[in-house]
Coordinates of C-alpha atoms and ligand atoms in Angstrom, one line a residue:
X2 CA 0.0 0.0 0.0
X3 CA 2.7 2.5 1.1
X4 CA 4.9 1.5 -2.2
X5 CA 1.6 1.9 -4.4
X6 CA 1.2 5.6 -2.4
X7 CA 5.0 6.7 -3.0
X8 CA 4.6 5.8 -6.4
X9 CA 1.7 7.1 -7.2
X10 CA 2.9 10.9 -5.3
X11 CA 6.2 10.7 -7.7
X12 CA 4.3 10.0 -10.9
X13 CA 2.4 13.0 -10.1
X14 CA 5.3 15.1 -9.5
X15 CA 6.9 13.8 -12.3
X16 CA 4.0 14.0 -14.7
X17 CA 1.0 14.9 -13.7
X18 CA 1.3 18.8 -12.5
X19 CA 4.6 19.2 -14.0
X20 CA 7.0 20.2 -11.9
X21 CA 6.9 23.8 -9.7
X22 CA 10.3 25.5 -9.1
X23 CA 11.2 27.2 -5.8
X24 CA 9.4 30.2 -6.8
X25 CA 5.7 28.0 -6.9
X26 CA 5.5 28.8 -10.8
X27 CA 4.2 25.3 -12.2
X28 CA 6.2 24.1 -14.9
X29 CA 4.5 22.9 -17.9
X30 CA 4.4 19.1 -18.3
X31 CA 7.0 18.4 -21.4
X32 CA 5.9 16.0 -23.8
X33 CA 8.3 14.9 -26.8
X34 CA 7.3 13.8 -29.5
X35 CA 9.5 12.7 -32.0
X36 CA 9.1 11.3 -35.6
X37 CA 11.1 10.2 -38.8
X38 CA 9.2 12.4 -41.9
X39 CA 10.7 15.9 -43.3
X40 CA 10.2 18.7 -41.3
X41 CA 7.7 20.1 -44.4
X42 CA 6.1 16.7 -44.5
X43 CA 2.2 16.3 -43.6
X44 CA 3.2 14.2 -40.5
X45 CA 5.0 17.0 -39.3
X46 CA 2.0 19.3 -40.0
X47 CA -0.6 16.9 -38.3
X48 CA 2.2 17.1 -35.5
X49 CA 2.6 20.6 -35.4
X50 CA -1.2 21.1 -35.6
X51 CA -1.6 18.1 -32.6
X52 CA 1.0 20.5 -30.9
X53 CA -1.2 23.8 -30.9
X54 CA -4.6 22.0 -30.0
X55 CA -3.2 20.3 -27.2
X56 CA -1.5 23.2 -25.5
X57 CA -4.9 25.2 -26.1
X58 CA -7.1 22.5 -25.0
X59 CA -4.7 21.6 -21.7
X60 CA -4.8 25.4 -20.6
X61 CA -0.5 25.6 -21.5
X62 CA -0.1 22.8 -18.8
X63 CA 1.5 21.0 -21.6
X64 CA 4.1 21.9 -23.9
X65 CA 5.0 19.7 -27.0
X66 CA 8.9 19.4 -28.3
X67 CA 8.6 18.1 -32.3
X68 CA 11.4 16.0 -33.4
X69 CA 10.9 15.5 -36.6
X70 CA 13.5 13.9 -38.9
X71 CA 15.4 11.1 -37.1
X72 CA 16.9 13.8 -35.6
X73 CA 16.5 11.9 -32.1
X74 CA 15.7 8.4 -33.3
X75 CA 15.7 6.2 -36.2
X76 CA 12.8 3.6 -36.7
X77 CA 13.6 1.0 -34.8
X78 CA 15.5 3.1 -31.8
X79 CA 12.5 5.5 -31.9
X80 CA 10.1 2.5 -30.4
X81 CA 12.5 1.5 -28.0
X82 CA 13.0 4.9 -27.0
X83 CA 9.2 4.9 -25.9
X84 CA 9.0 2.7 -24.6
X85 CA 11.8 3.5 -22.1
X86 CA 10.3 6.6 -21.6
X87 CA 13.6 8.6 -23.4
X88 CA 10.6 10.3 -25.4
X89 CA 6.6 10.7 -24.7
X90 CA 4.7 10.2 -28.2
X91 CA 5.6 9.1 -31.8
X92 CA 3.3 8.2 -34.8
X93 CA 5.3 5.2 -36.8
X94 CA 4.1 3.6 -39.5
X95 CA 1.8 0.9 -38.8
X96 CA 4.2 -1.6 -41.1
X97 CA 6.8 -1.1 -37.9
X98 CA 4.9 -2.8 -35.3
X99 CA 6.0 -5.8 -35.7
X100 CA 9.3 -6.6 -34.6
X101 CA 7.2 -6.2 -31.3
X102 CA 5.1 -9.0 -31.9
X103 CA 2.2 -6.9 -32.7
X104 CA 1.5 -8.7 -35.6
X105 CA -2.0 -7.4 -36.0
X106 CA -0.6 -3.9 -37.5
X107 CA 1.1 -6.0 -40.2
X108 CA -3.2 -6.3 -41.7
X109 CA -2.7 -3.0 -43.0
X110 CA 0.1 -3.7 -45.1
X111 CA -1.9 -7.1 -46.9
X112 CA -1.9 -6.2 -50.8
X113 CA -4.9 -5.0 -52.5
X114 CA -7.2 -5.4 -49.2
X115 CA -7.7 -1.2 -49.0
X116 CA -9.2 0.4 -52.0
X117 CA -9.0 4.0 -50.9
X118 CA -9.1 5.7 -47.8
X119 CA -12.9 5.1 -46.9
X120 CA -11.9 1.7 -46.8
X121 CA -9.2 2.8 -44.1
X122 CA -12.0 4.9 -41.9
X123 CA -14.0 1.9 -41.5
X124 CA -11.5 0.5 -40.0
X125 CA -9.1 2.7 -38.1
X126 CA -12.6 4.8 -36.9
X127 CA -14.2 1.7 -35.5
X128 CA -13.7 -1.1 -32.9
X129 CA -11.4 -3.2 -34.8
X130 CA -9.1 0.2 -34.8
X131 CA -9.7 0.6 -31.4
X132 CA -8.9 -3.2 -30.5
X133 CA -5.7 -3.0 -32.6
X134 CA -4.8 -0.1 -30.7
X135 CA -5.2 -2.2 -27.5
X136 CA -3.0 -4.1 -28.3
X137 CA -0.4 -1.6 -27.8
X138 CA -0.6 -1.3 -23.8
X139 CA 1.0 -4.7 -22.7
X140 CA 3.8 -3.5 -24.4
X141 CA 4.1 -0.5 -22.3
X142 CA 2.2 1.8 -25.3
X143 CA -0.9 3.4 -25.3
X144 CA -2.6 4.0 -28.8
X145 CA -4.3 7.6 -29.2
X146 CA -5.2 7.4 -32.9
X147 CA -4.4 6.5 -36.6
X148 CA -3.6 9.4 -39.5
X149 CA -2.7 8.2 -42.9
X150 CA -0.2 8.7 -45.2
X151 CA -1.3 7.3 -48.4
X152 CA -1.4 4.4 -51.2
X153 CA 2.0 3.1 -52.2
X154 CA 4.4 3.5 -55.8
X155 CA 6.7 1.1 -56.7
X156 CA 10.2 2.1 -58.0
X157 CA 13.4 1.0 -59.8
X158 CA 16.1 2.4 -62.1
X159 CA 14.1 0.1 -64.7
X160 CA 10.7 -0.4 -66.0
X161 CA 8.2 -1.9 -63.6
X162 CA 5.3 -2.8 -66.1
X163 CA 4.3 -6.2 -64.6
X164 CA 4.9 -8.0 -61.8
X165 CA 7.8 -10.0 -63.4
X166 CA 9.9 -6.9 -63.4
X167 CA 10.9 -7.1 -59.9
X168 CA 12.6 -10.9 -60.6
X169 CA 15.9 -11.0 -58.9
X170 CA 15.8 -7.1 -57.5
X171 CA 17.0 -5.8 -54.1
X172 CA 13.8 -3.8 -52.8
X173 CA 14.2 -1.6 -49.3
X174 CA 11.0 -2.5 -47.7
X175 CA 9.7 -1.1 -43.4
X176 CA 10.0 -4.0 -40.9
X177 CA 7.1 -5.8 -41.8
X178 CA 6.7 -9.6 -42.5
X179 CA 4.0 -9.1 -44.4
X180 CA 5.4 -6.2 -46.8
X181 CA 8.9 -9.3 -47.0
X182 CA 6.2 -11.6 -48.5
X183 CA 4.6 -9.2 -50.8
X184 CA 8.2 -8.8 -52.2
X185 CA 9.3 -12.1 -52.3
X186 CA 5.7 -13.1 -54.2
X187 CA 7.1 -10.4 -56.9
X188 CA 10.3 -12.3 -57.3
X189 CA 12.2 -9.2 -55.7
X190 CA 14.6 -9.4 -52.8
X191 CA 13.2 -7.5 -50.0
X192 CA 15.7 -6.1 -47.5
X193 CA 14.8 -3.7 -44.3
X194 CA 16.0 -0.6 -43.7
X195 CA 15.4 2.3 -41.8
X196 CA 13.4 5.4 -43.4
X197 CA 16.0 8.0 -43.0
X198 CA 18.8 5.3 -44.6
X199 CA 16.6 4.6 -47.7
X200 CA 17.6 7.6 -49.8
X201 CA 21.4 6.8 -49.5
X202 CA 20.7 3.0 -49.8
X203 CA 19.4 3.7 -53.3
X204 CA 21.4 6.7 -54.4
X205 CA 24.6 4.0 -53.8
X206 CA 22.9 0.9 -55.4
X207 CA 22.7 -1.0 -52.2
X208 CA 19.3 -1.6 -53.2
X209 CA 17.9 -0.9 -56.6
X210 CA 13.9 -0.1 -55.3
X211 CA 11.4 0.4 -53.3
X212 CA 7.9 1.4 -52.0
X213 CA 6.1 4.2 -50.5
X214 CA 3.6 6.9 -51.2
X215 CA 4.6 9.9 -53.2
X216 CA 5.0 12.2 -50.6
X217 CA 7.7 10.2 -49.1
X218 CA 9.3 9.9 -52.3
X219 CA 9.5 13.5 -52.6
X220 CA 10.1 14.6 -49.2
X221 CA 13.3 12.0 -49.4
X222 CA 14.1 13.2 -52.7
X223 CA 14.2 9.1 -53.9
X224 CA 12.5 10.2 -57.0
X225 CA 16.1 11.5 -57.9
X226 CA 17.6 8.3 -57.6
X227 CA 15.0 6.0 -59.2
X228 CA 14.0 6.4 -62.7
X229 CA 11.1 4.6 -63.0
X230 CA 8.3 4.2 -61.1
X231 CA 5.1 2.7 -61.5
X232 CA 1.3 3.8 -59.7
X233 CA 0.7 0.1 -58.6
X234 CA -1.7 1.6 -55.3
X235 CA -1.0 -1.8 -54.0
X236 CA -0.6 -1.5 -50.1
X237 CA -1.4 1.5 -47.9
X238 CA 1.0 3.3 -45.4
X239 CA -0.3 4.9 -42.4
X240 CA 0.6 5.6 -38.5
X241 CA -0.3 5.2 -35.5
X242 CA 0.0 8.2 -32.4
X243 CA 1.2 6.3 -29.7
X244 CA 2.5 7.2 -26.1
X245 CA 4.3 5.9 -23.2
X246 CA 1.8 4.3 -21.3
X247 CA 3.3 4.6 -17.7
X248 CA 4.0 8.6 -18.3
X249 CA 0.1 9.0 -19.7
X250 CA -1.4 6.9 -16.6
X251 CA 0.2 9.1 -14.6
X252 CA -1.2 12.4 -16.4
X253 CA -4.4 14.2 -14.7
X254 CA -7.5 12.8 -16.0
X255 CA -7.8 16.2 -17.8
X256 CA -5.0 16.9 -19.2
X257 CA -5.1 13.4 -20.8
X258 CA -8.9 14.4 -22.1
X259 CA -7.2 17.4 -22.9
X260 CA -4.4 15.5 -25.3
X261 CA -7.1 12.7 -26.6
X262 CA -9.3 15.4 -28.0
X263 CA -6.2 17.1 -29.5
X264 CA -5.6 14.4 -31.6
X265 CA -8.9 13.8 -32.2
X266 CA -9.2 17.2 -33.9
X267 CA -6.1 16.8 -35.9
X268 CA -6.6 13.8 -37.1
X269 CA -8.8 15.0 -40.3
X270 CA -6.7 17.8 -40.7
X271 CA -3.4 15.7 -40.7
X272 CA -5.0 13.4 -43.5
X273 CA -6.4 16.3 -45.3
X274 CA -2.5 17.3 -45.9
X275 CA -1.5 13.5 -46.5
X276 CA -3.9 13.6 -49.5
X277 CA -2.9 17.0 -50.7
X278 CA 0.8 16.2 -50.2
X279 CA 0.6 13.2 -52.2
X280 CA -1.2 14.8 -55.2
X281 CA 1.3 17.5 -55.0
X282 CA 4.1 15.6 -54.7
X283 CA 3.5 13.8 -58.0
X284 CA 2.6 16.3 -59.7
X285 CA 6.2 18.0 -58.8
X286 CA 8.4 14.4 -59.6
X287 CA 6.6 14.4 -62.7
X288 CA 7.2 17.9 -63.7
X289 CA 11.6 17.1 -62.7
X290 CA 11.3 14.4 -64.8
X291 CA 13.6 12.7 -63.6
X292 CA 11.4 9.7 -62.8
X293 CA 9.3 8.3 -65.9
X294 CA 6.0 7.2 -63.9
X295 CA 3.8 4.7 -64.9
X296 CA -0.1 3.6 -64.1
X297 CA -1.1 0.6 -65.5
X298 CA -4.1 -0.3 -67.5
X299 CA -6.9 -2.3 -66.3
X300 CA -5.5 -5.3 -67.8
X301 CA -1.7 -4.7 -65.9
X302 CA -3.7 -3.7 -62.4
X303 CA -4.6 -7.0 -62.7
X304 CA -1.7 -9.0 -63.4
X305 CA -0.3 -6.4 -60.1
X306 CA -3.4 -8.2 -58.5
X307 CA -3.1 -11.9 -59.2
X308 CA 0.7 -11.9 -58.6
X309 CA 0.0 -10.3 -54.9
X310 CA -3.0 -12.6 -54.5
X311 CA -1.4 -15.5 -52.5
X312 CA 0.2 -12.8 -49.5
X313 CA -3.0 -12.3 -48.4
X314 CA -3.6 -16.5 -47.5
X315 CA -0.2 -16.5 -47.0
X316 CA 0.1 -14.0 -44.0
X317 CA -3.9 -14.8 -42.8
X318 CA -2.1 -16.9 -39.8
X319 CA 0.6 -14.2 -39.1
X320 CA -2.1 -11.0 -38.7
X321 CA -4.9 -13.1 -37.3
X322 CA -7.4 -14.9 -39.8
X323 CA -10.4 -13.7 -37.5
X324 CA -9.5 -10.3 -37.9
X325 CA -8.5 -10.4 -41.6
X326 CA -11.9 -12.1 -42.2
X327 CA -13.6 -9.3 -40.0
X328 CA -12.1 -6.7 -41.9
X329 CA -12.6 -7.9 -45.0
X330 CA -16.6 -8.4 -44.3
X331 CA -16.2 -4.6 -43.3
X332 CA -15.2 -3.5 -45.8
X333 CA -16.9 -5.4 -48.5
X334 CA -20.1 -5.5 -46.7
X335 CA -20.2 -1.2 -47.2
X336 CA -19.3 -2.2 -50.7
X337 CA -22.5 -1.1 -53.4
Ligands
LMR11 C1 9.0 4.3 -44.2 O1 9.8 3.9 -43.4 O2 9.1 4.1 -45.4 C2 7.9 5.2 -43.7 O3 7.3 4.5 -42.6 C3 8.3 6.5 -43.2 C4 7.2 7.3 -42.7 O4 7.1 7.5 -41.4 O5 6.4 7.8 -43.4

């Protein structure tokens, strides 16, 4: 009882009312939150947005540090980071969960399952989201949201017309099992590295493609290095807004409404950019044209289709065959 007392007054000094100096001037609760996209990127806007609700809607009891950039941690160091408590809140891409063992996030990455973002909502805005989320806490994580990022191009310093194209290439790929099958089901050899090593990795011919939405391809200047690309839309990339779970249980009950609502209200601002940014970031790669983009026809979206077929049986066991089938009977069953 007296342990459970003592710890709960130091989380509240150390959290919960910030801390008061020897003058009695409270000290706003710091919260950093650190992330791996371009400063100008739309994560960092839904951040920087997430940034000036929260420290409206928490009365300036919180202040928000951005990080944005690897500049503190890379992908996999930024997870363990949280969940040490070195930083309070991060929004990785859902395809980086799991290493963890959260292998449910890897359902997001499953080819061809997501037809556009409406798709998405039904998901990440309902229970399943929710109970994905959930997921999160054992592992010292609490999950405050989803924001997306977009549908994925595929890239190489050749043609990518149909799926055959890949045979026998070196493909930088996030750390997800399911996104190694999706390559290896192409032929390609899929290799994981971290966000902020991609660009080099392909400038230097360590690998010769990869995968993302067009906003990261800009923002990371790839589309420099890679002369072809090719608007395959095949797997969706999007994050999650996570936080240390210990430092947020020991937040007022206020201040953490105050925080949940803040994301809340960024969230369709933060996506609003994601779109935007990705229109406008193709628009700019193909006015450099340095990068000759393709979208294929019916007949070569299907070909894209039936070659990423088998991942999705493949991977059922891996992301949970319950929740695959419940998603997919979401998502078809809203289907005209
Ligand atoms: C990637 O590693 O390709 C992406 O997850 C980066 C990001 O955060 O958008």
């Amino acid at each position: 009882m007296r342990r459970t007392l003592l710890s709960l007054v130091a989380a509240i000094f150390t959290a919960g009312s910030g801390s008061a100096d020897p003058s009695g001037v409270s000290q706003p609760i710091i919260i950093k939150f650190s992330h791996v996209a371009a400063p100008q990127a739309h994560k960092s806007k839904g951040a920087e947005r997430f940034k000036a609700l929260a420290e409206t809607y928490t009365g300036g009891r919180v202040r928000i540090e951005l990080y944005p950039n690897s500049q503190l941690y890379k992908d996999k160091e930024e997870l363990e980071a949280l969940q040490l408590g070195a930083v309070e809140m991060l929004a990785p891409s859902l395809s980086k969960f799991g290493p963890l063992g959260l292998k449910a996030f890897e359902v997001f990455d499953i080819p061809y399952l997501f037809r556009d973002t409406s798709d998405l909502a039904r998901i990440t805005d309902g229970p399943i989201g929710r109970e994905i989320l959930q997921q999160l806490e054992p592992k010292g994580i609490v999950g405050l949201g989803y924001w997306n990022n977009g549908f994925k191009i595929l890239s190489a310093n050749t043609p990518l017309i149909k799926p055959d194209d890949l045979l026998g290439l070196k493909v930088r790929i996030q750390s997800s099992r399911v996104i190694e099958e999706q390559m290896t089901a192409l032929g390609a050899l899929p290799q994981v590295l971290a966000f902020s090593e991609a660009y080099q990795a392909l400038s230097s011919g360590v690998v010769d493609g990869t995968e993302n939405p067009p906003a990261n391809f800009y923002n990371q200047k790839m589309f420099e290095v890679q002369q072809h690309a090719t608007v395959t839309n095949h797997g969706f990339l999007g994050y999650a807004v996570i936080v240390n779970r210990d430092f947020w249980k020991a937040l007022p009950a206020d201040i953490r409404d105050g925080l949940e609502r803040a994301v809340h209200d960024a969230t369709p601002f933060a996506n609003a950019e994601a779109a935007k940014e990705n229109e406008d970031a193709m628009t700019a790669m193909r006015e450099t044209g340095k990068t000759a983009f393709h979208v294929p026809t019916a007949q070569e979206r299907e070909a894209w289709e039936a070659a990423l077929k088998p991942v999705r049986a493949r991977m059922a066991d891996r992301v949970g065959p319950d929740l695959l089938r419940r998603i997919e009977a979401e998502i078809e069953g809203a289907r005209p």
